[in-house]
Coordinates of C-alpha atoms and ligand atoms in Angstrom, one line a residue:
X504 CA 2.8 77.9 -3.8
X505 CA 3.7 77.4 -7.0
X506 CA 1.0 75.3 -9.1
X507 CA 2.3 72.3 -11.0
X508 CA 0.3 71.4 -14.0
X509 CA 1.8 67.8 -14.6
X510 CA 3.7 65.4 -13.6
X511 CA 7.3 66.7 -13.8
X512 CA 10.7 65.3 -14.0
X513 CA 14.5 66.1 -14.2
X514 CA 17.4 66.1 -12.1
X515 CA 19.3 66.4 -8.8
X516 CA 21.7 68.7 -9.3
X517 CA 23.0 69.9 -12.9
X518 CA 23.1 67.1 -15.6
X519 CA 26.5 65.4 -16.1
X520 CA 26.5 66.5 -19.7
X521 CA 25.7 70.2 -19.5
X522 CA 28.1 72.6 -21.8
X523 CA 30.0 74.8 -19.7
X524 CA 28.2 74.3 -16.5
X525 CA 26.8 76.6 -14.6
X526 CA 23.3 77.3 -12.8
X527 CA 21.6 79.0 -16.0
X528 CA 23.2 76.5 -18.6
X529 CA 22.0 73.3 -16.8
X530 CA 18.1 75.3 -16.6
X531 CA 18.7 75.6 -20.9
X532 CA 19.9 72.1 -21.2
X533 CA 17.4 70.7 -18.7
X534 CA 15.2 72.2 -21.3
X535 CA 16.9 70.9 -24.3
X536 CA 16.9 67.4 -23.4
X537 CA 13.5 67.3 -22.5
X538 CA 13.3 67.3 -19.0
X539 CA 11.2 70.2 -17.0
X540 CA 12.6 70.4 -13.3
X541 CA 16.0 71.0 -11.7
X542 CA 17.1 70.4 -8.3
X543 CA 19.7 72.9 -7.1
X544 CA 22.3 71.3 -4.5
X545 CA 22.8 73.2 -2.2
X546 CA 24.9 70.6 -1.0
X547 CA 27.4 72.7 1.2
X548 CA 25.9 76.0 1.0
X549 CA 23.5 77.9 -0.2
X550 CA 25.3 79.6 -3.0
X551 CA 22.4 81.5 -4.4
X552 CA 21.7 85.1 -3.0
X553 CA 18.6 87.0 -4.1
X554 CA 19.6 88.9 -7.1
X555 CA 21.1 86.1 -8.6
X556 CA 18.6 83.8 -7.5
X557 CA 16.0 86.2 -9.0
X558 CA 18.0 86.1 -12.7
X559 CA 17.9 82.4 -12.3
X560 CA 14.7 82.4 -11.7
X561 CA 13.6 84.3 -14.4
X562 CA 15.6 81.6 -16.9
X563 CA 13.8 78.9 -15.2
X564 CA 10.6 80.5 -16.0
X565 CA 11.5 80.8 -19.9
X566 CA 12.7 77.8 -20.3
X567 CA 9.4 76.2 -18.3
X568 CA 11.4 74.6 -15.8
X569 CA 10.3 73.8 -12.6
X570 CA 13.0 74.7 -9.5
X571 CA 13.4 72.9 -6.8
X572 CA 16.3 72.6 -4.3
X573 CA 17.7 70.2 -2.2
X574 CA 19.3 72.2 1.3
X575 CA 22.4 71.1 2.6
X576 CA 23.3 67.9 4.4
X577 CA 24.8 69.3 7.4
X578 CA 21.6 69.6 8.8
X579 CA 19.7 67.9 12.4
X580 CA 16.9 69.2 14.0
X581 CA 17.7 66.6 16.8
X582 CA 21.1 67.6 17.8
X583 CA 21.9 68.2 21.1
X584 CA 23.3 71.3 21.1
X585 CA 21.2 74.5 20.8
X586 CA 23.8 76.0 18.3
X587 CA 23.7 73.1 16.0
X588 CA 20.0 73.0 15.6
X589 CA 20.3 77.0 14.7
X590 CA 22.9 76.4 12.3
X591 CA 20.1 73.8 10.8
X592 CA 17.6 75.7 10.6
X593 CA 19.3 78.4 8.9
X594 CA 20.5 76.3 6.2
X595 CA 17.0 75.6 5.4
X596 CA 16.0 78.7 5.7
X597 CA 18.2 80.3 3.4
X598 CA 17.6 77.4 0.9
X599 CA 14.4 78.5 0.9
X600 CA 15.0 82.0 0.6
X601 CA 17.1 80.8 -2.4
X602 CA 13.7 78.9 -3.7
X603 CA 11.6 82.3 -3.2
X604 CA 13.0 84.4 -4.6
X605 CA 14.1 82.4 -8.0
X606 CA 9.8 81.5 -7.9
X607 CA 10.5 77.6 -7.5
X608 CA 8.4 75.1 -6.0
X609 CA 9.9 73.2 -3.1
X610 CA 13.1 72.6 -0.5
X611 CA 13.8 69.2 0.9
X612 CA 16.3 68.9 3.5
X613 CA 17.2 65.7 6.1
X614 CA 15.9 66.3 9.1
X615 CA 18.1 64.1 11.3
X616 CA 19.1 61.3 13.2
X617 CA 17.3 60.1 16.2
X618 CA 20.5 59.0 18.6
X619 CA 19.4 57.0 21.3
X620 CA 16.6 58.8 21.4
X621 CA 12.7 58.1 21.6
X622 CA 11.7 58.4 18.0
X623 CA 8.1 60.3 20.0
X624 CA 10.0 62.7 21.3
X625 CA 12.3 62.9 18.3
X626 CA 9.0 63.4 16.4
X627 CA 8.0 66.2 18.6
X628 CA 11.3 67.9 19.0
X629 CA 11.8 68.1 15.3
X630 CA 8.5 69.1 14.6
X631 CA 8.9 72.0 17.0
X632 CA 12.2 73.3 15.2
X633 CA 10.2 73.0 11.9
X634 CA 7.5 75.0 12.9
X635 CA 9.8 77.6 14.0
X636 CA 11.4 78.0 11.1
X637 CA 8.3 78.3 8.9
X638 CA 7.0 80.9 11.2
X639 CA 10.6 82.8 10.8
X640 CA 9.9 82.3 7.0
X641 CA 6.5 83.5 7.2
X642 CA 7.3 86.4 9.6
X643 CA 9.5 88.0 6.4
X644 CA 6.8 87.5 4.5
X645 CA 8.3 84.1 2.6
X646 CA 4.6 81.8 2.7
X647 CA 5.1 80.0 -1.3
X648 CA 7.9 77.9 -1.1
X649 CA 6.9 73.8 0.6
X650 CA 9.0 72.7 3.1
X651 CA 10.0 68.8 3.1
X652 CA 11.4 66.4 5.1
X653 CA 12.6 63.3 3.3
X654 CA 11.9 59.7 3.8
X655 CA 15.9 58.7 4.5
X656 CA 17.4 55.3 3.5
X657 CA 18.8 54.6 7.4
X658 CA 16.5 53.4 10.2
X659 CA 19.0 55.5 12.0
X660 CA 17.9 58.1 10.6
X661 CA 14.6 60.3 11.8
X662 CA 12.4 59.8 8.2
X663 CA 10.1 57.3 7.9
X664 CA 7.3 57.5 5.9
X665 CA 4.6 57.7 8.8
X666 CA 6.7 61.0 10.0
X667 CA 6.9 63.2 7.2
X668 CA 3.5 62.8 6.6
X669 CA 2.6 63.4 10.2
X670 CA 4.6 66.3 10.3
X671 CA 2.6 67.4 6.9
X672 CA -0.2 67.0 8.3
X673 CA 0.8 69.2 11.7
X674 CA 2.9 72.0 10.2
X675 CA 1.6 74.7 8.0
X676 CA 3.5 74.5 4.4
X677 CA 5.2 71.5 5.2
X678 CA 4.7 68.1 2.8
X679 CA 6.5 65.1 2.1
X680 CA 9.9 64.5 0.2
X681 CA 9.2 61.0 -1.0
X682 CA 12.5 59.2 -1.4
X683 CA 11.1 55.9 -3.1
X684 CA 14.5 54.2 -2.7
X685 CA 15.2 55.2 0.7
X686 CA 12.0 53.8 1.6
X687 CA 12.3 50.3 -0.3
X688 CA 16.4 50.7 1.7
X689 CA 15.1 51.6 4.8
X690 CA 13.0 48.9 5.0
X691 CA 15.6 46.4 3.7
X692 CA 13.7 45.3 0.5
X693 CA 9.9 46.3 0.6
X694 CA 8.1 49.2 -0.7
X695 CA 9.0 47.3 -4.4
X696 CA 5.6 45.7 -5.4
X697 CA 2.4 47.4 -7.0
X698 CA 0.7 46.3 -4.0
X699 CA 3.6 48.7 -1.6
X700 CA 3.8 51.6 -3.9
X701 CA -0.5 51.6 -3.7
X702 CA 0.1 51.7 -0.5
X703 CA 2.2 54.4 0.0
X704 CA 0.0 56.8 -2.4
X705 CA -3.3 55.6 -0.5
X706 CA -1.4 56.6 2.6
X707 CA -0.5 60.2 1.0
X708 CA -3.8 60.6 -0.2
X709 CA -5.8 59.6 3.0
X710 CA -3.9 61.9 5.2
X711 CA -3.0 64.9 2.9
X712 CA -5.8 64.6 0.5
X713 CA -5.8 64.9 -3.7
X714 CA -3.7 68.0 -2.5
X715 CA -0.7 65.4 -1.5
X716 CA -0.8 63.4 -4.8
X717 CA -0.7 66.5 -6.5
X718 CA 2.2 68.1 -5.1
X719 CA 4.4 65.4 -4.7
X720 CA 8.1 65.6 -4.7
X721 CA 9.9 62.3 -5.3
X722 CA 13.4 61.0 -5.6
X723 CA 13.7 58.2 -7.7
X724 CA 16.9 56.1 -8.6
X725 CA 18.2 52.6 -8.2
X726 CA 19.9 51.4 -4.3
X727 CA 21.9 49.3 -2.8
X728 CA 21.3 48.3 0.5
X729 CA 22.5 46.1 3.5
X730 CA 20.8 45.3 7.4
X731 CA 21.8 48.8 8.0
X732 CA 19.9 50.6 5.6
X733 CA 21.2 52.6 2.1
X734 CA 24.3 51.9 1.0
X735 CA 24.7 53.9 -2.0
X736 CA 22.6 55.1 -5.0
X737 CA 22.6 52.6 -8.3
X738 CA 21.4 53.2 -11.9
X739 CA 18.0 52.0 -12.4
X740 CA 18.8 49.2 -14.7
X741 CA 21.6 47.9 -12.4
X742 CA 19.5 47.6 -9.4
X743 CA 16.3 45.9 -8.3
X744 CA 13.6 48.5 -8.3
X745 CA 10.7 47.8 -9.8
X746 CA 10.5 50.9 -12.1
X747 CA 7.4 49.3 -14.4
X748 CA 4.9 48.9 -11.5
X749 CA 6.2 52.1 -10.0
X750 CA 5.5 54.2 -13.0
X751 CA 2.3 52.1 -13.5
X752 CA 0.8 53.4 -10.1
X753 CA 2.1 57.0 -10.6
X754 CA 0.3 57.3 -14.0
X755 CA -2.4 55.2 -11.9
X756 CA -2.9 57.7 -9.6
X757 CA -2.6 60.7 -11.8
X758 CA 0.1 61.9 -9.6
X759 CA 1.4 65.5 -9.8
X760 CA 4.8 67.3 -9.2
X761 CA 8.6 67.3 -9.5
X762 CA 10.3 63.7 -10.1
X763 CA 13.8 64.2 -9.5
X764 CA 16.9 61.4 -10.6
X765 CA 19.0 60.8 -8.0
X766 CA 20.8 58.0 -10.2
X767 CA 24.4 58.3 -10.3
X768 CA 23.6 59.1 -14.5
X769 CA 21.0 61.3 -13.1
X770 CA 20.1 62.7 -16.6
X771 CA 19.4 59.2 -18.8
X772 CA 17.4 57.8 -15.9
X773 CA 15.5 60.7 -15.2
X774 CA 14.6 60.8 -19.7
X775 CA 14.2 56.8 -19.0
X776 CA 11.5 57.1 -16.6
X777 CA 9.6 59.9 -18.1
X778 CA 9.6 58.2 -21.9
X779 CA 8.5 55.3 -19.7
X780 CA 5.6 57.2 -18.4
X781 CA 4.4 59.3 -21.4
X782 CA 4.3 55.8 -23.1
X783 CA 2.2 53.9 -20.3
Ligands
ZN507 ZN1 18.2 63.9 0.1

């Protein structure tokens, strides 16, 4: 795995603003504005193969910025049909191929819904399908890239913190996606004091050690939310996330890894939160 110095942070996806965009012009203008991670969307497919991959891996490294990518949404490990889940699991799989092979960090992917399901035997079920596709991974020799499930924004939605880190803690190169707003959404409101966010690093840290906190991989951006869950994403400023006491404990805590904006003007709130921090 790839070793991450500092606390890192930049963007999902290229930022809105980058000249002639493209993979290896958002990596230079990542650079430019001061930011040190990307998050590739894969969001339908995964439209890097390995030579290309490779070359965009090699900018990445020039440029000292951290890749990450973020596997397509057409994923669930709890689907019913056998095809489905292999469909899913080679999405992710190939996202992380994508991740090797350009030397990034980590892949985050949505592991799925729970149905009317049990969420135990969700739990297990998913778990089983992860493990298989890490030992697939590992089997052609791919052992450096972390696999994580993210904390989703929908109690319908197989996520919560309590399972990505179980599943941490139970499959071999697996760790968290934190999602800080799909957690405070999820929960209709909480995970926004200093007292929560302690909380949820305690958590990390008890279960996955000073290893967890740091290698963490967060989303962060403003939400909307209603009885059901997420709505949709909001800019920091416009929504009621308590940003200050978030960054607070996260410098408290001497956390380490990839920060990614998920703000819909992903590239101001990700330079907002990390001037925010350097000056804490
Ligand atoms: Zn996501």
């Amino acid at each position: 795995m790839l070793k991450i110095d500092k606390l890192r942070f930049g963007t999902a996806g290229m930022p809105l603003s980058t000249p002639s965009p493209n993979t290896e012009n958002a990596i230079k203008y990542v650079r430019q504005l001061n930011l040190d991670a990307l998050e590739l969307e894969f969001v339908r497919n995964v439209f890097l193969k390995e030579e290309k991959a490779k070359f965009i891996g090699e900018v990445a490294k020039k440029e000292d910025v951290v890749l990450t990518a973020h596997a397509p949404y057409y994923i669930n490990l709890n689907a019913k049909e056998e095809e489905k889940i292999k469909a899913s699991i080679k999405r992710i799989k190939d996202s992380v191929r994508a991740v090797h092979f350009a030397k990034g960090y980590s892949v985050v992917f949505h592991p799925g819904f729970y149905f009317k399901d049990d969420p135990k035997k969700v739990y297990e079920k998913i778990k089983s399908n992860i493990k298989i596709l890490v030992k697939e991974l590992q089997d052609e020799g791919i052992n450096d890239v972390w696999v994580r499930p993210e904390t989703m924004g929908k109690p319908t939605q197989f996520g919560s913190l309590n399972e990505v880190i179980n599943l941490s803690l139970e499959v071999e190169n697996v760790m968290p996606c934190v999602d800080f707003a799909h957690l405070h959404a999820r929960s209709i409101g909480k995970y926004n004091t200093k007292k929560e966010f302690e909380e949820i690093l305690n958590l990390i840290e008890k279960n996955l050690g000073r290893e967890g906190l740091n290698n963490m991989h967060v989303h962060f951006s403003g939400i909307n939310y209603g009885d059901k869950g997420e709505k949709n994403h909001l800019v920091l400023k416009e929504s009621d996330f308590n940003y200050e006491d978030w960054v607070k404990t996260i410098k408290e805590y001497k956390v380490k890894g990839v920060f990614i904006s998920e703000s819909p003007n992903i590239e101001e709130d990700a330079l907002f939160i990390k001037k925010l921090y350097e000056k804490m």
